């Protein structure tokens, strides 16, 4: 079986979308989204399709995101997505071929990072991706969850008004939160506000809740509702899509509202930041059930550019050997010098180094999460104990990284 890979032509967009749906085991009738929107969202020159003869058997695409890193914003990151291989063609290297094209293309574009969300956690480590953010999936049982603290006012707004106010609030939080991604106008229109029946999963249309303090917007939530009377009692669910707040009163006001809607005692949110302050605002915090998940995976494609893009918690000099089994030319030996929090990095000759680390482990540290200590205990970071400790202290962030955007 000879597999060829290349970007799609414009007349192949429909077949590409059908192949994506088939790869995820879903039906496709072409009506979920207008075709021109699909091409607006997925730059065609950043798609990779795999062909067995004329038959399209693999898909991959990349969004041109920018990601916030500790101390910096807007680092280019290829948002790797729509990764599928036809079930008739799996485990024969099709993904590996597409991933090679995609990562090489990303390097040639001068983007130091790729990032993705994984359907299964076993898939992407081999390509050098590491878990860079985590999240909490929560379910709130609201009896005895009285959210404490001051708040302003909340009101429900329609999608048109949401379109004028949500992007600025999102950006205010994005620039200070490592792991958050840029959203352009097409993203807001197609991913956030386009709300056809097929996206609702049996829930209501999206509701937009705005919080204001002294008339100034400082937070919002997007959520859906589903009522349930099967027990004879009101047992509805609020499914939160996102909560974005720029002030503590907004956080309090929005969560107080979401946990007090009559007839809807169950509140679910799949993507709470792991250090979200809600934990400190409820007296009975066990009523918020939490499950921790891996979220954004990062792949470093240019070690020097990536390490110079972020700031560090403590100063020092470290010579790092970065082992990269999938793209050996990306790895090598580097000297990272941190002065007053700013990093400068250069390639050096191989010997000798202070710490040896794999490219996916470095990616796991990159946004400020990850424990060097536990990686060292697992044998994934090697070096003298002082250097290993310094590595951990340098890379640690003040804020837990969080990626609000699932793509
Ligand atoms: C995930 C998927 C794209 C992998 O495609 P593939 O063409 O089978 O992958 P490859 O043949 O290139 O596999 C490369 C390696 O990864 C392993 N691998 C790939 N997918 C795996 C999986 N889901 N579980 C376990 N191992 C997997 C292969 O065994 C192979 O290992 P090896 O190099 O040691 O032999 C494909 O299984 C798929 O389409 N799954 C359904 C959709 C999906 O989950 N997409 C990912 C969205 S994030």
Short mmCIF file of C-alpha atoms and ligand atoms in Angstrom, two decimals:
data_model
loop_
_atom_site.label_atom_id
_atom_site.label_comp_id
_atom_site.label_asym_id
_atom_site.label_seq_id
_atom_site.Cartn_x
_atom_site.Cartn_y
_atom_site.Cartn_z
CA UNK A 1 0.00 0.00 0.00
CA UNK A 2 1.57 3.26 -1.12
CA UNK A 3 0.26 6.31 0.76
CA UNK A 4 0.67 9.82 -0.64
CA UNK A 5 0.14 12.97 1.40
CA UNK A 6 -0.55 16.55 0.33
CA UNK A 7 -2.76 19.59 1.12
CA UNK A 8 -6.29 19.37 -0.26
CA UNK A 9 -7.46 21.18 -3.38
CA UNK A 10 -10.42 23.54 -3.07
CA UNK A 11 -12.74 21.04 -4.80
CA UNK A 12 -11.80 18.38 -2.24
CA UNK A 13 -13.15 20.23 0.81
CA UNK A 14 -16.38 18.22 0.94
CA UNK A 15 -14.57 14.87 0.63
CA UNK A 16 -12.13 16.05 3.31
CA UNK A 17 -14.99 16.89 5.68
CA UNK A 18 -16.63 13.53 4.95
CA UNK A 19 -13.33 11.75 5.70
CA UNK A 20 -12.99 13.63 9.03
CA UNK A 21 -16.51 12.58 10.05
CA UNK A 22 -15.87 8.97 9.02
CA UNK A 23 -12.60 8.92 11.00
CA UNK A 24 -14.50 9.95 14.13
CA UNK A 25 -17.30 7.46 13.36
CA UNK A 26 -19.87 10.18 12.70
CA UNK A 27 -22.45 10.66 9.96
CA UNK A 28 -21.84 13.49 7.54
CA UNK A 29 -24.43 15.18 5.37
CA UNK A 30 -22.56 18.40 4.65
CA UNK A 31 -25.09 20.64 6.40
CA UNK A 32 -23.43 21.25 9.78
CA UNK A 33 -21.56 24.26 8.48
CA UNK A 34 -21.51 26.20 5.18
CA UNK A 35 -18.60 25.12 2.99
CA UNK A 36 -17.07 28.61 2.77
CA UNK A 37 -17.00 28.76 6.57
CA UNK A 38 -15.07 25.50 6.69
CA UNK A 39 -12.40 26.93 4.41
CA UNK A 40 -12.41 30.18 6.40
CA UNK A 41 -11.66 28.20 9.56
CA UNK A 42 -9.16 25.71 8.10
CA UNK A 43 -6.48 27.32 5.93
CA UNK A 44 -6.33 24.94 2.98
CA UNK A 45 -2.54 25.16 2.67
CA UNK A 46 -2.33 23.86 6.24
CA UNK A 47 -4.34 20.72 5.62
CA UNK A 48 -2.76 17.33 5.03
CA UNK A 49 -4.75 14.57 3.35
CA UNK A 50 -3.47 11.04 2.89
CA UNK A 51 -4.43 9.07 -0.21
CA UNK A 52 -4.45 5.37 -1.03
CA UNK A 53 -4.71 5.72 -4.80
CA UNK A 54 -7.60 8.18 -5.28
CA UNK A 55 -9.16 7.28 -1.97
CA UNK A 56 -8.76 9.83 0.85
CA UNK A 57 -7.82 7.82 3.95
CA UNK A 58 -6.32 10.38 6.32
CA UNK A 59 -6.89 13.99 7.42
CA UNK A 60 -5.02 16.58 9.45
CA UNK A 61 -5.22 20.36 9.70
CA UNK A 62 -3.70 23.26 11.59
CA UNK A 63 -5.16 26.46 12.98
CA UNK A 64 -2.78 29.45 13.03
CA UNK A 65 -3.11 30.12 16.76
CA UNK A 66 -0.99 32.21 19.08
CA UNK A 67 -0.59 31.02 22.63
CA UNK A 68 0.11 32.88 25.86
CA UNK A 69 3.26 31.71 27.68
CA UNK A 70 4.55 32.75 31.12
CA UNK A 71 5.41 36.44 30.82
CA UNK A 72 4.51 36.68 27.13
CA UNK A 73 1.63 36.57 24.68
CA UNK A 74 1.09 35.60 21.13
CA UNK A 75 3.71 32.93 20.49
CA UNK A 76 2.80 31.27 17.16
CA UNK A 77 1.44 27.77 17.65
CA UNK A 78 0.10 25.46 14.95
CA UNK A 79 -3.15 24.10 16.37
CA UNK A 80 -2.98 20.50 15.16
CA UNK A 81 -6.49 19.16 14.63
CA UNK A 82 -8.95 16.97 12.66
CA UNK A 83 -6.48 14.08 12.88
CA UNK A 84 -8.11 10.95 11.48
CA UNK A 85 -7.21 7.83 9.58
CA UNK A 86 -9.89 5.67 7.94
CA UNK A 87 -10.60 2.61 10.11
CA UNK A 88 -9.63 0.44 7.12
CA UNK A 89 -6.14 1.99 7.09
CA UNK A 90 -5.05 2.37 10.73
CA UNK A 91 -1.71 1.14 12.18
CA UNK A 92 0.17 1.31 8.89
CA UNK A 93 1.96 4.57 9.44
CA UNK A 94 -0.58 6.94 7.83
CA UNK A 95 -0.70 9.30 10.81
CA UNK A 96 3.09 9.21 11.10
CA UNK A 97 3.38 10.30 7.45
CA UNK A 98 0.86 13.13 7.88
CA UNK A 99 2.41 14.28 11.17
CA UNK A 100 5.85 14.42 9.56
CA UNK A 101 4.52 16.67 6.76
CA UNK A 102 2.72 18.86 9.27
CA UNK A 103 5.59 19.34 11.72
CA UNK A 104 8.13 19.98 8.95
CA UNK A 105 5.74 22.52 7.39
CA UNK A 106 5.29 24.22 10.77
CA UNK A 107 9.07 24.48 11.22
CA UNK A 108 9.41 25.94 7.72
CA UNK A 109 6.81 28.56 8.60
CA UNK A 110 8.99 29.61 11.54
CA UNK A 111 6.43 28.65 14.18
CA UNK A 112 8.19 27.35 17.29
CA UNK A 113 5.25 25.35 18.65
CA UNK A 114 2.49 22.97 17.70
CA UNK A 115 -0.33 22.13 20.08
CA UNK A 116 -3.33 19.82 20.23
CA UNK A 117 -6.00 18.08 22.30
CA UNK A 118 -5.72 14.31 22.18
CA UNK A 119 -8.65 11.91 21.80
CA UNK A 120 -6.44 9.26 23.41
CA UNK A 121 -3.43 9.94 25.59
CA UNK A 122 -1.26 7.23 23.98
CA UNK A 123 -1.13 8.76 20.52
CA UNK A 124 1.07 11.85 20.54
CA UNK A 125 4.00 11.34 22.92
CA UNK A 126 5.87 9.48 20.16
CA UNK A 127 5.76 12.65 18.05
CA UNK A 128 7.25 14.77 20.86
CA UNK A 129 4.06 16.28 22.29
CA UNK A 130 3.79 16.63 26.07
CA UNK A 131 0.85 17.51 28.33
CA UNK A 132 1.27 21.24 29.01
CA UNK A 133 -2.05 22.09 30.67
CA UNK A 134 -4.57 20.15 32.69
CA UNK A 135 -8.17 20.89 33.62
CA UNK A 136 -10.83 19.83 36.09
CA UNK A 137 -14.07 18.33 34.89
CA UNK A 138 -16.53 19.28 37.61
CA UNK A 139 -20.00 18.33 38.66
CA UNK A 140 -21.58 20.54 41.31
CA UNK A 141 -24.25 19.16 43.62
CA UNK A 142 -25.57 22.46 44.69
CA UNK A 143 -27.10 21.71 48.06
CA UNK A 144 -24.78 23.37 50.58
CA UNK A 145 -22.81 25.11 47.80
CA UNK A 146 -23.45 28.70 48.76
CA UNK A 147 -20.94 30.75 46.77
CA UNK A 148 -19.53 33.36 49.14
CA UNK A 149 -18.31 36.88 48.29
CA UNK A 150 -19.26 40.27 46.77
CA UNK A 151 -20.72 40.49 43.29
CA UNK A 152 -22.10 43.02 40.80
CA UNK A 153 -25.13 42.42 38.56
CA UNK A 154 -25.84 39.70 36.01
CA UNK A 155 -28.06 39.81 32.94
CA UNK A 156 -28.76 37.50 30.01
CA UNK A 157 -27.85 38.98 26.65
CA UNK A 158 -28.48 37.83 23.09
CA UNK A 159 -25.85 36.54 20.68
CA UNK A 160 -25.56 39.90 18.90
CA UNK A 161 -24.71 41.74 22.08
CA UNK A 162 -22.44 38.88 23.14
CA UNK A 163 -20.55 39.36 19.88
CA UNK A 164 -19.73 42.93 20.86
CA UNK A 165 -18.62 42.30 24.43
CA UNK A 166 -17.28 38.75 24.89
CA UNK A 167 -14.15 38.95 22.69
CA UNK A 168 -12.64 41.84 24.72
CA UNK A 169 -13.28 40.07 28.01
CA UNK A 170 -11.79 36.87 26.64
CA UNK A 171 -8.69 38.73 25.44
CA UNK A 172 -8.21 40.42 28.82
CA UNK A 173 -7.98 37.00 30.46
CA UNK A 174 -6.08 35.38 27.59
CA UNK A 175 -3.12 37.75 27.79
CA UNK A 176 -2.51 36.92 31.43
CA UNK A 177 -3.15 33.17 31.31
CA UNK A 178 -0.51 30.81 29.91
CA UNK A 179 -2.09 28.26 27.60
CA UNK A 180 -4.90 30.47 26.29
CA UNK A 181 -5.21 30.92 22.53
CA UNK A 182 -6.11 33.77 20.23
CA UNK A 183 -9.60 33.72 18.72
CA UNK A 184 -10.10 35.68 15.51
CA UNK A 185 -13.43 36.98 14.16
CA UNK A 186 -14.01 33.80 12.13
CA UNK A 187 -13.48 31.71 15.25
CA UNK A 188 -16.01 33.70 17.26
CA UNK A 189 -18.55 33.51 14.43
CA UNK A 190 -18.14 29.84 13.51
CA UNK A 191 -16.94 28.10 16.63
CA UNK A 192 -18.46 30.18 19.43
CA UNK A 193 -21.72 31.72 18.16
CA UNK A 194 -22.86 29.32 15.43
CA UNK A 195 -25.34 27.20 17.35
CA UNK A 196 -27.19 24.70 15.14
CA UNK A 197 -29.32 21.91 16.64
CA UNK A 198 -26.57 19.38 15.82
CA UNK A 199 -24.16 21.00 18.25
CA UNK A 200 -26.59 20.95 21.17
CA UNK A 201 -26.58 17.30 22.12
CA UNK A 202 -30.15 17.43 23.43
CA UNK A 203 -29.51 20.67 25.34
CA UNK A 204 -30.97 24.15 24.81
CA UNK A 205 -29.55 26.86 22.61
CA UNK A 206 -26.55 28.70 24.07
CA UNK A 207 -27.31 31.25 26.81
CA UNK A 208 -25.01 34.23 27.26
CA UNK A 209 -24.68 35.62 30.77
CA UNK A 210 -22.91 38.92 31.35
CA UNK A 211 -21.63 40.20 34.69
CA UNK A 212 -21.14 43.94 35.26
CA UNK A 213 -19.63 45.86 38.14
CA UNK A 214 -20.90 49.47 38.24
CA UNK A 215 -22.12 49.01 34.68
CA UNK A 216 -18.76 47.81 33.35
CA UNK A 217 -18.66 44.27 31.88
CA UNK A 218 -16.15 42.10 33.75
CA UNK A 219 -17.13 38.52 33.07
CA UNK A 220 -19.36 36.18 31.12
CA UNK A 221 -20.51 32.62 30.84
CA UNK A 222 -21.83 30.60 27.92
CA UNK A 223 -24.02 27.69 28.98
CA UNK A 224 -26.88 25.40 27.96
CA UNK A 225 -29.73 23.81 29.91
CA UNK A 226 -31.57 20.52 29.80
CA UNK A 227 -34.63 19.92 31.96
CA UNK A 228 -35.39 16.54 33.51
CA UNK A 229 -38.64 15.53 35.21
CA UNK A 230 -38.13 11.78 35.05
CA UNK A 231 -38.12 11.44 38.83
CA UNK A 232 -41.17 13.65 39.25
CA UNK A 233 -38.95 16.34 40.77
CA UNK A 234 -37.07 19.06 38.91
CA UNK A 235 -33.65 17.61 38.13
CA UNK A 236 -32.36 19.73 35.25
CA UNK A 237 -28.74 20.28 34.27
CA UNK A 238 -26.79 23.39 33.43
CA UNK A 239 -23.91 22.54 31.11
CA UNK A 240 -21.34 25.30 31.19
CA UNK A 241 -19.34 25.93 28.05
CA UNK A 242 -17.08 28.59 29.49
CA UNK A 243 -16.69 31.04 32.34
CA UNK A 244 -14.33 33.94 31.73
CA UNK A 245 -13.97 36.65 34.38
CA UNK A 246 -11.65 39.60 34.84
CA UNK A 247 -12.49 40.34 38.49
CA UNK A 248 -13.29 38.38 41.67
CA UNK A 249 -16.86 39.81 41.95
CA UNK A 250 -17.57 38.67 38.39
CA UNK A 251 -16.34 35.17 39.20
CA UNK A 252 -18.53 35.09 42.31
CA UNK A 253 -21.59 36.53 40.57
CA UNK A 254 -21.43 34.18 37.62
CA UNK A 255 -20.92 31.02 39.65
CA UNK A 256 -23.62 32.09 42.13
CA UNK A 257 -26.05 32.50 39.22
CA UNK A 258 -25.11 29.21 37.54
CA UNK A 259 -25.59 27.30 40.80
CA UNK A 260 -28.96 28.83 41.68
CA UNK A 261 -31.22 28.54 38.61
CA UNK A 262 -34.58 27.12 39.71
CA UNK A 263 -35.29 23.59 38.40
CA UNK A 264 -31.59 23.03 37.48
CA UNK A 265 -29.80 21.56 40.50
CA UNK A 266 -26.98 19.86 38.51
CA UNK A 267 -24.15 21.95 37.15
CA UNK A 268 -21.47 20.50 34.90
CA UNK A 269 -18.38 22.10 33.44
CA UNK A 270 -15.76 20.16 31.59
CA UNK A 271 -12.92 22.64 31.62
CA UNK A 272 -12.36 24.42 34.94
CA UNK A 273 -8.82 25.75 35.53
CA UNK A 274 -7.06 23.52 38.07
CA UNK A 275 -6.41 26.56 40.31
CA UNK A 276 -9.87 28.12 39.91
CA UNK A 277 -10.83 30.10 43.05
CA UNK A 278 -14.30 28.52 43.28
CA UNK A 279 -12.74 25.93 45.56
CA UNK A 280 -12.20 28.66 48.21
CA UNK A 281 -15.66 30.23 47.85
CA UNK A 282 -17.79 27.25 48.89
CA UNK A 283 -17.93 26.03 52.48
CA UNK A 284 -18.56 22.41 51.47
CA UNK A 285 -16.04 22.03 48.66
CA UNK A 286 -16.54 18.26 48.38
CA UNK A 287 -19.86 19.10 46.73
CA UNK A 288 -17.78 20.07 43.72
CA UNK A 289 -16.69 16.72 42.33
CA UNK A 290 -13.52 17.04 40.34
CA UNK A 291 -11.81 14.84 37.79
CA UNK A 292 -8.42 15.91 36.47
CA UNK A 293 -7.69 15.54 32.73
CA UNK A 294 -4.78 16.19 30.41
CA UNK A 295 -5.75 19.15 28.22
CA UNK A 296 -3.44 21.03 25.80
CA UNK A 297 -0.42 19.09 24.51
CA UNK A 298 2.52 21.13 23.25
CA UNK A 299 5.25 20.20 20.77
CA UNK A 300 8.38 22.37 20.80
CA UNK A 301 9.78 22.73 17.27
CA UNK A 302 12.39 25.43 17.88
CA UNK A 303 13.97 25.11 21.32
CA UNK A 304 15.83 28.44 21.21
CA UNK A 305 12.80 30.49 20.06
CA UNK A 306 10.45 28.73 22.49
CA UNK A 307 12.68 29.09 25.55
CA UNK A 308 13.37 32.74 24.77
CA UNK A 309 9.64 33.51 24.37
CA UNK A 310 8.78 32.94 28.04
CA UNK A 311 10.01 34.32 31.35
CA UNK A 312 11.30 32.35 34.34
CA UNK A 313 10.72 32.32 38.09
CA UNK A 314 14.39 32.37 39.14
CA UNK A 315 17.69 33.31 37.52
CA UNK A 316 20.48 30.89 36.68
CA UNK A 317 22.35 29.11 33.91
CA UNK A 318 21.54 25.58 32.77
CA UNK A 319 23.06 23.47 30.04
CA UNK A 320 20.32 21.20 28.73
CA UNK A 321 20.49 18.17 26.49
CA UNK A 322 17.11 17.88 24.77
CA UNK A 323 16.46 14.40 23.38
CA UNK A 324 14.13 14.36 20.40
CA UNK A 325 13.53 10.91 18.96
CA UNK A 326 11.01 11.93 16.29
CA UNK A 327 12.81 15.02 14.93
CA UNK A 328 16.43 14.64 16.14
CA UNK A 329 17.49 17.89 14.44
CA UNK A 330 15.14 19.82 16.75
CA UNK A 331 16.91 18.45 19.81
CA UNK A 332 20.57 18.86 20.84
CA UNK A 333 22.42 20.74 23.56
CA UNK A 334 21.43 24.23 24.66
CA UNK A 335 22.55 26.77 27.22
CA UNK A 336 19.71 28.66 28.88
CA UNK A 337 20.73 31.79 30.78
CA UNK A 338 18.06 33.52 32.86
CA UNK A 339 18.74 37.06 34.04
CA UNK A 340 16.07 39.02 35.89
CA UNK A 341 13.54 36.48 34.66
CA UNK A 342 14.35 36.86 30.95
CA UNK A 343 15.78 33.86 29.13
CA UNK A 344 18.45 33.79 26.48
CA UNK A 345 19.21 30.48 24.84
CA UNK A 346 21.79 29.20 22.37
CA UNK A 347 22.87 25.91 20.88
CA UNK A 348 26.14 24.58 22.26
CA UNK A 349 28.44 21.68 21.52
CA UNK A 350 27.23 18.46 23.05
CA UNK A 351 29.38 18.07 26.15
CA UNK A 352 29.01 18.44 29.10
CA UNK A 353 25.44 19.26 30.18
CA UNK A 354 23.73 19.76 33.54
CA UNK A 355 20.39 18.15 32.75
CA UNK A 356 19.11 15.73 30.12
CA UNK A 357 15.42 15.88 29.27
CA UNK A 358 13.12 14.53 26.55
CA UNK A 359 11.39 16.92 24.20
CA UNK A 360 7.91 15.98 25.45
CA UNK A 361 8.91 16.47 29.09
CA UNK A 362 10.32 19.90 28.22
CA UNK A 363 6.99 20.67 26.52
CA UNK A 364 5.17 19.62 29.69
CA UNK A 365 7.18 22.19 31.66
CA UNK A 366 6.95 24.90 29.06
CA UNK A 367 3.78 26.69 30.19
CA UNK A 368 4.66 26.54 33.88
CA UNK A 369 3.00 23.28 34.95
CA UNK A 370 4.56 19.87 35.39
CA UNK A 371 6.72 18.60 38.22
CA UNK A 372 10.41 18.22 37.47
CA UNK A 373 10.75 16.33 40.72
CA UNK A 374 8.29 13.62 39.64
CA UNK A 375 9.80 13.46 36.14
CA UNK A 376 13.23 12.93 37.72
CA UNK A 377 11.81 10.24 40.02
CA UNK A 378 10.43 8.53 36.89
CA UNK A 379 13.88 8.71 35.26
CA UNK A 380 12.71 11.16 32.58
CA UNK A 381 14.91 14.05 33.73
CA UNK A 382 18.52 13.24 34.54
CA UNK A 383 21.25 15.38 36.02
CA UNK A 384 22.89 16.39 39.25
CA UNK A 385 20.28 17.10 41.97
CA UNK A 386 21.04 20.84 42.22
CA UNK A 387 20.58 21.35 38.48
CA UNK A 388 17.38 19.32 38.44
CA UNK A 389 16.05 21.44 41.33
CA UNK A 390 17.06 24.64 39.53
CA UNK A 391 15.26 23.48 36.37
CA UNK A 392 12.06 22.95 38.39
CA UNK A 393 12.28 26.31 40.13
CA UNK A 394 13.05 28.19 36.91
CA UNK A 395 10.14 26.81 34.89
CA UNK A 396 7.45 26.94 37.59
CA UNK A 397 4.65 29.44 36.83
CA UNK A 398 2.61 31.65 39.20
CA UNK A 399 -0.67 30.77 37.52
CA UNK A 400 -1.72 27.27 36.47
CA UNK A 401 -1.79 27.24 32.67
CA UNK A 402 -5.26 26.74 31.24
CA UNK A 403 -6.46 26.22 27.69
CA UNK A 404 -10.07 27.29 27.33
CA UNK A 405 -10.18 26.42 23.66
CA UNK A 406 -10.88 22.79 22.77
CA UNK A 407 -10.07 22.37 19.11
C1 LIG B 1 -5.27 8.00 16.07
C2 LIG B 1 -5.14 7.62 14.60
C3 LIG B 1 -5.19 8.89 13.75
C4 LIG B 1 -3.81 6.89 14.40
O1 LIG B 1 -3.58 6.69 13.04
P1 LIG B 1 -2.65 5.49 12.49
O2 LIG B 1 -2.45 5.74 11.04
O3 LIG B 1 -3.22 4.19 12.93
O4 LIG B 1 -1.30 5.76 13.25
P2 LIG B 1 0.13 5.15 12.82
O5 LIG B 1 -0.08 3.84 12.08
O6 LIG B 1 0.92 6.19 12.11
O7 LIG B 1 0.70 4.86 14.26
C5 LIG B 1 1.94 5.24 14.73
C6 LIG B 1 2.17 4.57 16.04
O8 LIG B 1 1.20 5.00 17.00
C7 LIG B 1 0.49 3.89 17.53
N1 LIG B 1 -0.90 4.31 17.68
C8 LIG B 1 -1.55 5.15 16.85
N2 LIG B 1 -2.81 5.32 17.28
C9 LIG B 1 -2.93 4.60 18.40
C10 LIG B 1 -4.01 4.38 19.30
N3 LIG B 1 -5.21 4.99 19.09
N4 LIG B 1 -3.80 3.58 20.35
C11 LIG B 1 -2.59 2.99 20.54
N5 LIG B 1 -1.53 3.15 19.70
C12 LIG B 1 -1.71 3.97 18.66
C13 LIG B 1 0.65 2.81 16.49
O9 LIG B 1 0.49 1.52 17.03
C14 LIG B 1 2.04 3.05 16.00
O10 LIG B 1 2.97 2.53 16.92
P3 LIG B 1 4.39 1.95 16.46
O11 LIG B 1 5.09 3.09 15.77
O12 LIG B 1 5.02 1.53 17.74
O13 LIG B 1 4.06 0.84 15.52
C15 LIG B 1 -6.28 6.69 14.16
O14 LIG B 1 -6.28 5.56 15.00
C16 LIG B 1 -7.67 7.31 14.21
O15 LIG B 1 -8.10 7.92 13.23
N6 LIG B 1 -8.38 7.18 15.33
C17 LIG B 1 -9.75 7.70 15.44
C18 LIG B 1 -9.82 9.24 15.43
C19 LIG B 1 -8.93 9.83 16.49
O16 LIG B 1 -8.96 9.46 17.65
N7 LIG B 1 -8.13 10.83 16.06
C20 LIG B 1 -7.26 11.57 16.94
C21 LIG B 1 -7.88 12.87 17.27
S1 LIG B 1 -6.95 13.79 18.43
#
